[in-house]
Amino acid sequence: MMSKPEDNLLKAFTGLESGVVATGSTCGVVTGGAMGLALSHHDEITEKGIPAQAGLLTLIGDYVNWFEKNFGSSFCRDRSGVDWNTTMGQLRYFVPGDKVGKCLWHIRGAMRHLHSYRHKELPIMELESGQRQDEPIHCAQLVLNGINEQTGIGNNLLEQLSFVFDGGVGLQGGVCGALTGAIMGLNLAIGMNVRDMNYFDIIRAFAVGHKNLLTNKPAVKPEPFSLGKEIVENFKEEAGAIECQAITGKKFSGWSDFQNFISSSDKCFELIELAKEQASTAVEKCLSALK
């Protein structure tokens, strides 16, 4: 990993817990692992540019496939069988303990597997002549850039590495990159800074957030799960789904396949704009309320 802590990245990932604001989509261990691999190869990505980015997407795709093979699915809803938007679903996750225990076991297995990647070289993909290489389009990056420009809330490292969410995390069809960017951008403003929080503060924030999932009333104070839920619901209403493969009807074979598709997809650009505007509005409300 990088030589210094990146606390803002931890804040940004607050809302990706339990499959993106507890919707049961792509597991936080998968999205977190993808970013961990990006951080591990940050220097190579900076030095070698697009061929290294394309290679990292391949490496992340391998990780997602490994996760699915070993744990049955990369989607939280499939692995846990829990509906976080119901009281009984939340209780069932913790009692009698088999489901939370399985998640902890999967986290342990994923961490061990990711540690083994330190022995793997990053593949540097040679793109063929004529393949899209100049000014590539990255869903999450465009959303994060837009939030930063409109609100002043951003993180350069996160924006640089957010291409890992292209095509639903490593081109594997999971949660849409535009939606992921919106949730991460929101949490840069109000996410949990866990390194500055004690154990009881973390538990309290977790409890408040998951209580807010059970109500349609606006939270009294700006809170990641209440606002994130609203962004997800609006996005799903417009897109019809929150996973890339369901939205596009396609699973991408590689860098060029994705770039060729998204560069000509009006629907994807509309969803990127929607995600950017929804998140920017939420961030601005948060900043106003926190003054």
mmCIF file of N, CA and C in Angstrom, residues 146-250:
data_model
loop_
_atom_site.group_PDB
_atom_site.id
_atom_site.type_symbol
_atom_site.label_atom_id
_atom_site.label_comp_id
_atom_site.label_asym_id
_atom_site.label_seq_id
_atom_site.Cartn_x
_atom_site.Cartn_y
_atom_site.Cartn_z
ATOM 1 N N GLY A 146 -16.909 16.328 -10.943
ATOM 2 C CA GLY A 146 -18.021 17.275 -10.965
ATOM 3 C C GLY A 146 -18.401 17.751 -9.571
ATOM 4 N N ILE A 147 -18.427 16.838 -8.617
ATOM 5 C CA ILE A 147 -18.735 17.211 -7.233
ATOM 6 C C ILE A 147 -17.683 18.181 -6.709
ATOM 7 N N ASN A 148 -16.424 17.884 -7.005
ATOM 8 C CA ASN A 148 -15.317 18.728 -6.566
ATOM 9 C C ASN A 148 -15.447 20.139 -7.152
ATOM 10 N N GLU A 149 -15.731 20.211 -8.443
ATOM 11 C CA GLU A 149 -15.854 21.513 -9.103
ATOM 12 C C GLU A 149 -17.022 22.331 -8.551
ATOM 13 N N GLN A 150 -18.118 21.653 -8.231
ATOM 14 C CA GLN A 150 -19.324 22.369 -7.798
ATOM 15 C C GLN A 150 -19.307 22.718 -6.317
ATOM 16 N N THR A 151 -18.681 21.863 -5.490
ATOM 17 C CA THR A 151 -18.774 22.061 -4.036
ATOM 18 C C THR A 151 -17.435 22.333 -3.359
ATOM 19 N N GLY A 152 -16.322 22.024 -4.043
ATOM 20 C CA GLY A 152 -15.015 22.152 -3.420
ATOM 21 C C GLY A 152 -14.627 20.962 -2.574
ATOM 22 N N ILE A 153 -15.486 19.935 -2.527
ATOM 23 C CA ILE A 153 -15.207 18.720 -1.765
ATOM 24 C C ILE A 153 -14.663 17.661 -2.725
ATOM 25 N N GLY A 154 -13.451 17.217 -2.490
ATOM 26 C CA GLY A 154 -12.860 16.226 -3.372
ATOM 27 C C GLY A 154 -11.574 15.674 -2.809
ATOM 28 N N ASN A 155 -11.021 14.715 -3.524
ATOM 29 C CA ASN A 155 -9.766 14.091 -3.145
ATOM 30 C C ASN A 155 -9.069 13.665 -4.436
ATOM 31 N N ASN A 156 -7.920 14.260 -4.708
ATOM 32 C CA ASN A 156 -7.239 14.017 -5.980
ATOM 33 C C ASN A 156 -6.880 12.557 -6.178
ATOM 34 N N LEU A 157 -6.416 11.888 -5.117
ATOM 35 C CA LEU A 157 -6.027 10.483 -5.237
ATOM 36 C C LEU A 157 -7.235 9.613 -5.563
ATOM 37 N N LEU A 158 -8.340 9.862 -4.882
ATOM 38 C CA LEU A 158 -9.555 9.096 -5.151
ATOM 39 C C LEU A 158 -10.015 9.306 -6.584
ATOM 40 N N GLU A 159 -9.972 10.548 -7.047
ATOM 41 C CA GLU A 159 -10.382 10.832 -8.418
ATOM 42 C C GLU A 159 -9.468 10.123 -9.420
ATOM 43 N N GLN A 160 -8.180 10.097 -9.127
ATOM 44 C CA GLN A 160 -7.229 9.458 -10.029
ATOM 45 C C GLN A 160 -7.463 7.954 -10.125
ATOM 46 N N LEU A 161 -7.756 7.312 -8.992
ATOM 47 C CA LEU A 161 -7.838 5.852 -8.962
ATOM 48 C C LEU A 161 -9.253 5.302 -9.133
ATOM 49 N N SER A 162 -10.236 6.181 -9.225
ATOM 50 C CA SER A 162 -11.625 5.727 -9.278
ATOM 51 C C SER A 162 -11.983 5.000 -10.568
ATOM 52 N N PHE A 163 -11.069 4.964 -11.526
ATOM 53 C CA PHE A 163 -11.326 4.193 -12.749
ATOM 54 C C PHE A 163 -11.501 2.709 -12.442
ATOM 55 N N VAL A 164 -11.079 2.262 -11.252
ATOM 56 C CA VAL A 164 -11.226 0.844 -10.900
ATOM 57 C C VAL A 164 -12.686 0.418 -10.850
ATOM 58 N N PHE A 165 -13.613 1.398 -10.771
ATOM 59 C CA PHE A 165 -15.038 1.084 -10.712
ATOM 60 C C PHE A 165 -15.682 1.051 -12.093
ATOM 61 N N ASP A 166 -14.884 1.240 -13.140
ATOM 62 C CA ASP A 166 -15.408 1.158 -14.509
ATOM 63 C C ASP A 166 -16.104 -0.177 -14.740
ATOM 64 N N GLY A 167 -17.239 -0.106 -15.444
ATOM 65 C CA GLY A 167 -17.917 -1.339 -15.836
ATOM 66 C C GLY A 167 -18.394 -2.177 -14.671
ATOM 67 N N GLY A 168 -18.626 -1.538 -13.526
ATOM 68 C CA GLY A 168 -19.121 -2.294 -12.377
ATOM 69 C C GLY A 168 -18.038 -3.001 -11.605
ATOM 70 N N VAL A 169 -16.940 -2.314 -11.314
ATOM 71 C CA VAL A 169 -15.773 -2.803 -10.548
ATOM 72 C C VAL A 169 -14.965 -3.796 -11.396
ATOM 73 N N GLY A 170 -13.894 -3.301 -11.955
ATOM 74 C CA GLY A 170 -13.024 -4.154 -12.760
ATOM 75 C C GLY A 170 -13.716 -4.761 -13.962
ATOM 76 N N LEU A 171 -14.714 -4.029 -14.513
ATOM 77 C CA LEU A 171 -15.452 -4.458 -15.723
ATOM 78 C C LEU A 171 -16.270 -5.726 -15.499
ATOM 79 N N GLN A 172 -16.661 -5.991 -14.240
ATOM 80 C CA GLN A 172 -17.348 -7.246 -13.926
ATOM 81 C C GLN A 172 -18.855 -7.114 -13.751
ATOM 82 N N GLY A 173 -19.419 -5.953 -14.101
ATOM 83 C CA GLY A 173 -20.871 -5.824 -14.147
ATOM 84 C C GLY A 173 -21.545 -5.499 -12.840
ATOM 85 N N GLY A 174 -20.784 -5.189 -11.788
ATOM 86 C CA GLY A 174 -21.365 -4.888 -10.487
ATOM 87 C C GLY A 174 -21.905 -3.474 -10.415
ATOM 88 N N VAL A 175 -21.859 -2.902 -9.220
ATOM 89 C CA VAL A 175 -22.489 -1.593 -8.992
ATOM 90 C C VAL A 175 -21.934 -0.549 -9.961
ATOM 91 N N CYS A 176 -22.832 0.268 -10.484
ATOM 92 C CA CYS A 176 -22.485 1.285 -11.479
ATOM 93 C C CYS A 176 -21.428 2.242 -10.931
ATOM 94 N N GLY A 177 -20.439 2.557 -11.742
ATOM 95 C CA GLY A 177 -19.378 3.454 -11.326
ATOM 96 C C GLY A 177 -19.874 4.855 -11.027
ATOM 97 N N ALA A 178 -20.862 5.338 -11.775
ATOM 98 C CA ALA A 178 -21.388 6.680 -11.544
ATOM 99 C C ALA A 178 -22.039 6.771 -10.168
ATOM 100 N N LEU A 179 -22.807 5.764 -9.807
ATOM 101 C CA LEU A 179 -23.443 5.743 -8.492
ATOM 102 C C LEU A 179 -22.396 5.624 -7.386
ATOM 103 N N THR A 180 -21.392 4.777 -7.603
ATOM 104 C CA THR A 180 -20.309 4.645 -6.629
ATOM 105 C C THR A 180 -19.617 5.984 -6.414
ATOM 106 N N GLY A 181 -19.358 6.712 -7.495
ATOM 107 C CA GLY A 181 -18.740 8.026 -7.387
ATOM 108 C C GLY A 181 -19.593 8.992 -6.589
ATOM 109 N N ALA A 182 -20.906 8.958 -6.793
ATOM 110 C CA ALA A 182 -21.809 9.847 -6.061
ATOM 111 C C ALA A 182 -21.768 9.562 -4.567
ATOM 112 N N ILE A 183 -21.811 8.289 -4.201
ATOM 113 C CA ILE A 183 -21.807 7.923 -2.781
ATOM 114 C C ILE A 183 -20.461 8.249 -2.138
ATOM 115 N N MET A 184 -19.379 8.003 -2.846
ATOM 116 C CA MET A 184 -18.064 8.339 -2.294
ATOM 117 C C MET A 184 -17.891 9.845 -2.159
ATOM 118 N N GLY A 185 -18.377 10.611 -3.134
ATOM 119 C CA GLY A 185 -18.278 12.057 -3.061
ATOM 120 C C GLY A 185 -19.046 12.619 -1.874
ATOM 121 N N LEU A 186 -20.247 12.084 -1.636
ATOM 122 C CA LEU A 186 -21.023 12.494 -0.469
ATOM 123 C C LEU A 186 -20.262 12.218 0.819
ATOM 124 N N ASN A 187 -19.651 11.054 0.887
ATOM 125 C CA ASN A 187 -18.994 10.654 2.127
ATOM 126 C C ASN A 187 -17.646 11.332 2.348
ATOM 127 N N LEU A 188 -17.076 11.907 1.307
ATOM 128 C CA LEU A 188 -15.913 12.762 1.538
ATOM 129 C C LEU A 188 -16.288 13.929 2.438
ATOM 130 N N ALA A 189 -17.569 14.332 2.378
ATOM 131 C CA ALA A 189 -18.046 15.447 3.190
ATOM 132 C C ALA A 189 -18.497 15.006 4.574
ATOM 133 N N ILE A 190 -19.222 13.868 4.670
ATOM 134 C CA ILE A 190 -19.838 13.520 5.960
ATOM 135 C C ILE A 190 -19.598 12.072 6.380
ATOM 136 N N GLY A 191 -18.686 11.373 5.706
ATOM 137 C CA GLY A 191 -18.412 9.984 6.060
ATOM 138 C C GLY A 191 -17.720 9.844 7.414
ATOM 139 N N MET A 192 -17.554 8.606 7.841
ATOM 140 C CA MET A 192 -16.933 8.304 9.137
ATOM 141 C C MET A 192 -15.415 8.335 9.009
ATOM 142 N N ASN A 193 -14.785 9.191 9.784
ATOM 143 C CA ASN A 193 -13.321 9.233 9.846
ATOM 144 C C ASN A 193 -12.887 8.301 10.969
ATOM 145 N N VAL A 194 -12.815 7.004 10.674
ATOM 146 C CA VAL A 194 -12.697 5.988 11.713
ATOM 147 C C VAL A 194 -11.404 6.084 12.519
ATOM 148 N N ARG A 195 -10.360 6.646 11.943
ATOM 149 C CA ARG A 195 -9.109 6.753 12.692
ATOM 150 C C ARG A 195 -9.202 7.796 13.810
ATOM 151 N N ASP A 196 -10.169 8.688 13.711
ATOM 152 C CA ASP A 196 -10.357 9.706 14.748
ATOM 153 C C ASP A 196 -11.535 9.386 15.660
ATOM 154 N N MET A 197 -12.116 8.186 15.506
ATOM 155 C CA MET A 197 -13.285 7.813 16.292
ATOM 156 C C MET A 197 -12.950 6.649 17.216
ATOM 157 N N ASN A 198 -13.496 6.672 18.432
ATOM 158 C CA ASN A 198 -13.314 5.519 19.303
ATOM 159 C C ASN A 198 -14.357 4.459 18.970
ATOM 160 N N TYR A 199 -14.225 3.322 19.580
ATOM 161 C CA TYR A 199 -15.079 2.175 19.266
ATOM 162 C C TYR A 199 -16.555 2.516 19.454
ATOM 163 N N PHE A 200 -16.887 3.191 20.552
ATOM 164 C CA PHE A 200 -18.289 3.474 20.847
ATOM 165 C C PHE A 200 -18.875 4.495 19.872
ATOM 166 N N ASP A 201 -18.057 5.446 19.430
ATOM 167 C CA ASP A 201 -18.534 6.407 18.430
ATOM 168 C C ASP A 201 -18.839 5.710 17.105
ATOM 169 N N ILE A 202 -18.008 4.734 16.734
ATOM 170 C CA ILE A 202 -18.240 3.990 15.500
ATOM 171 C C ILE A 202 -19.533 3.183 15.587
ATOM 172 N N ILE A 203 -19.738 2.498 16.719
ATOM 173 C CA ILE A 203 -20.957 1.715 16.913
ATOM 174 C C ILE A 203 -22.188 2.621 16.890
ATOM 175 N N ARG A 204 -22.084 3.787 17.526
ATOM 176 C CA ARG A 204 -23.205 4.726 17.551
ATOM 177 C C ARG A 204 -23.546 5.209 16.139
ATOM 178 N N ALA A 205 -22.520 5.560 15.370
ATOM 179 C CA ALA A 205 -22.755 6.016 14.001
ATOM 180 C C ALA A 205 -23.361 4.913 13.147
ATOM 181 N N PHE A 206 -22.882 3.684 13.333
ATOM 182 C CA PHE A 206 -23.433 2.526 12.609
ATOM 183 C C PHE A 206 -24.913 2.352 12.950
ATOM 184 N N ALA A 207 -25.243 2.440 14.242
ATOM 185 C CA ALA A 207 -26.624 2.235 14.671
ATOM 186 C C ALA A 207 -27.541 3.328 14.125
ATOM 187 N N VAL A 208 -27.095 4.584 14.190
ATOM 188 C CA VAL A 208 -27.901 5.694 13.676
ATOM 189 C C VAL A 208 -28.128 5.544 12.173
ATOM 190 N N GLY A 209 -27.061 5.212 11.457
ATOM 191 C CA GLY A 209 -27.170 5.053 10.017
ATOM 192 C C GLY A 209 -28.142 3.964 9.619
ATOM 193 N N HIS A 210 -28.070 2.831 10.304
ATOM 194 C CA HIS A 210 -28.944 1.717 9.929
ATOM 195 C C HIS A 210 -30.367 1.923 10.420
ATOM 196 N N LYS A 211 -30.550 2.713 11.480
ATOM 197 C CA LYS A 211 -31.903 3.100 11.869
ATOM 198 C C LYS A 211 -32.526 3.981 10.788
ATOM 199 N N ASN A 212 -31.703 4.858 10.213
ATOM 200 C CA ASN A 212 -32.212 5.758 9.178
ATOM 201 C C ASN A 212 -32.601 5.019 7.903
ATOM 202 N N LEU A 213 -32.079 3.822 7.703
ATOM 203 C CA LEU A 213 -32.486 3.019 6.552
ATOM 204 C C LEU A 213 -33.936 2.563 6.668
ATOM 205 N N LEU A 214 -34.446 2.538 7.902
ATOM 206 C CA LEU A 214 -35.776 1.991 8.148
ATOM 207 C C LEU A 214 -36.883 3.037 8.095
ATOM 208 N N THR A 215 -36.523 4.290 7.881
ATOM 209 C CA THR A 215 -37.525 5.348 7.859
ATOM 210 C C THR A 215 -37.392 6.186 6.601
ATOM 211 N N ASN A 216 -38.495 6.767 6.187
ATOM 212 C CA ASN A 216 -38.480 7.659 5.029
ATOM 213 C C ASN A 216 -38.390 9.126 5.449
ATOM 214 N N LYS A 217 -38.307 9.367 6.762
ATOM 215 C CA LYS A 217 -38.194 10.736 7.250
ATOM 216 C C LYS A 217 -36.754 11.225 7.095
ATOM 217 N N PRO A 218 -36.566 12.487 6.727
ATOM 218 C CA PRO A 218 -35.208 13.035 6.634
ATOM 219 C C PRO A 218 -34.511 12.988 7.987
ATOM 220 N N ALA A 219 -33.219 12.710 7.980
ATOM 221 C CA ALA A 219 -32.455 12.680 9.226
ATOM 222 C C ALA A 219 -32.374 14.084 9.819
ATOM 223 N N VAL A 220 -32.309 14.162 11.145
ATOM 224 C CA VAL A 220 -32.227 15.452 11.826
ATOM 225 C C VAL A 220 -30.930 16.156 11.449
ATOM 226 N N LYS A 221 -29.830 15.397 11.391
ATOM 227 C CA LYS A 221 -28.530 15.925 10.998
ATOM 228 C C LYS A 221 -28.071 15.216 9.730
ATOM 229 N N PRO A 222 -27.220 15.857 8.919
ATOM 230 C CA PRO A 222 -26.684 15.186 7.730
ATOM 231 C C PRO A 222 -26.032 13.871 8.101
ATOM 232 N N GLU A 223 -26.445 12.798 7.435
ATOM 233 C CA GLU A 223 -25.992 11.463 7.821
ATOM 234 C C GLU A 223 -25.813 10.615 6.564
ATOM 235 N N PRO A 224 -24.704 9.867 6.454
ATOM 236 C CA PRO A 224 -24.379 9.170 5.201
ATOM 237 C C PRO A 224 -25.442 8.216 4.683
ATOM 238 N N PHE A 225 -26.076 7.442 5.566
ATOM 239 C CA PHE A 225 -27.004 6.428 5.080
ATOM 240 C C PHE A 225 -28.347 7.037 4.676
ATOM 241 N N SER A 226 -28.806 8.034 5.410
ATOM 242 C CA SER A 226 -30.062 8.690 5.047
ATOM 243 C C SER A 226 -29.946 9.381 3.697
ATOM 244 N N LEU A 227 -28.904 10.179 3.517
ATOM 245 C CA LEU A 227 -28.714 10.890 2.252
ATOM 246 C C LEU A 227 -28.310 9.937 1.125
ATOM 247 N N GLY A 228 -27.496 8.955 1.450
ATOM 248 C CA GLY A 228 -27.081 7.975 0.447
ATOM 249 C C GLY A 228 -28.257 7.168 -0.073
ATOM 250 N N LYS A 229 -29.163 6.806 0.820
ATOM 251 C CA LYS A 229 -30.364 6.060 0.420
ATOM 252 C C LYS A 229 -31.178 6.854 -0.594
ATOM 253 N N GLU A 230 -31.299 8.158 -0.348
ATOM 254 C CA GLU A 230 -32.053 9.012 -1.273
ATOM 255 C C GLU A 230 -31.398 9.065 -2.651
ATOM 256 N N ILE A 231 -30.074 9.170 -2.685
ATOM 257 C CA ILE A 231 -29.346 9.197 -3.958
ATOM 258 C C ILE A 231 -29.546 7.884 -4.710
ATOM 259 N N VAL A 232 -29.432 6.755 -3.998
ATOM 260 C CA VAL A 232 -29.587 5.444 -4.625
ATOM 261 C C VAL A 232 -30.994 5.278 -5.188
ATOM 262 N N GLU A 233 -31.996 5.669 -4.419
ATOM 263 C CA GLU A 233 -33.378 5.500 -4.868
ATOM 264 C C GLU A 233 -33.665 6.332 -6.116
ATOM 265 N N ASN A 234 -33.178 7.574 -6.130
ATOM 266 C CA ASN A 234 -33.384 8.431 -7.307
ATOM 267 C C ASN A 234 -32.657 7.873 -8.527
ATOM 268 N N PHE A 235 -31.447 7.372 -8.302
ATOM 269 C CA PHE A 235 -30.668 6.797 -9.393
ATOM 270 C C PHE A 235 -31.369 5.555 -9.953
ATOM 271 N N LYS A 236 -31.829 4.689 -9.074
ATOM 272 C CA LYS A 236 -32.483 3.449 -9.513
ATOM 273 C C LYS A 236 -33.776 3.737 -10.255
ATOM 274 N N GLU A 237 -34.504 4.745 -9.797
ATOM 275 C CA GLU A 237 -35.754 5.111 -10.481
ATOM 276 C C GLU A 237 -35.487 5.540 -11.914
ATOM 277 N N GLU A 238 -34.385 6.253 -12.136
ATOM 278 C CA GLU A 238 -34.049 6.724 -13.472
ATOM 279 C C GLU A 238 -33.414 5.633 -14.324
ATOM 280 N N ALA A 239 -32.499 4.852 -13.712
ATOM 281 C CA ALA A 239 -31.729 3.857 -14.473
ATOM 282 C C ALA A 239 -32.433 2.513 -14.581
ATOM 283 N N GLY A 240 -33.321 2.221 -13.643
ATOM 284 C CA GLY A 240 -33.997 0.929 -13.632
ATOM 285 C C GLY A 240 -33.252 -0.129 -12.847
ATOM 286 N N ALA A 241 -32.006 0.148 -12.487
ATOM 287 C CA ALA A 241 -31.172 -0.794 -11.737
ATOM 288 C C ALA A 241 -29.975 -0.015 -11.208
ATOM 289 N N ILE A 242 -29.160 -0.651 -10.371
ATOM 290 C CA ILE A 242 -27.955 0.031 -9.902
ATOM 291 C C ILE A 242 -26.686 -0.717 -10.302
ATOM 292 N N GLU A 243 -26.832 -1.877 -10.960
ATOM 293 C CA GLU A 243 -25.659 -2.606 -11.428
ATOM 294 C C GLU A 243 -25.394 -2.326 -12.907
ATOM 295 N N CYS A 244 -24.121 -2.200 -13.247
ATOM 296 C CA CYS A 244 -23.702 -1.841 -14.601
ATOM 297 C C CYS A 244 -24.241 -2.814 -15.652
ATOM 298 N N GLN A 245 -24.125 -4.103 -15.392
ATOM 299 C CA GLN A 245 -24.553 -5.078 -16.398
ATOM 300 C C GLN A 245 -26.051 -4.991 -16.652
ATOM 301 N N ALA A 246 -26.832 -4.748 -15.586
ATOM 302 C CA ALA A 246 -28.280 -4.624 -15.754
ATOM 303 C C ALA A 246 -28.639 -3.342 -16.505
ATOM 304 N N ILE A 247 -27.880 -2.284 -16.277
ATOM 305 C CA ILE A 247 -28.159 -0.998 -16.928
ATOM 306 C C ILE A 247 -27.768 -1.036 -18.404
ATOM 307 N N THR A 248 -26.590 -1.581 -18.692
ATOM 308 C CA THR A 248 -26.064 -1.549 -20.064
ATOM 309 C C THR A 248 -26.432 -2.778 -20.880
ATOM 310 N N GLY A 249 -26.825 -3.861 -20.194
ATOM 311 C CA GLY A 249 -27.080 -5.115 -20.889
ATOM 312 C C GLY A 249 -25.817 -5.744 -21.431
ATOM 313 N N LYS A 250 -24.677 -5.420 -20.801
ATOM 314 C CA LYS A 250 -23.402 -5.834 -21.354
ATOM 315 C C LYS A 250 -22.383 -6.080 -20.240
#
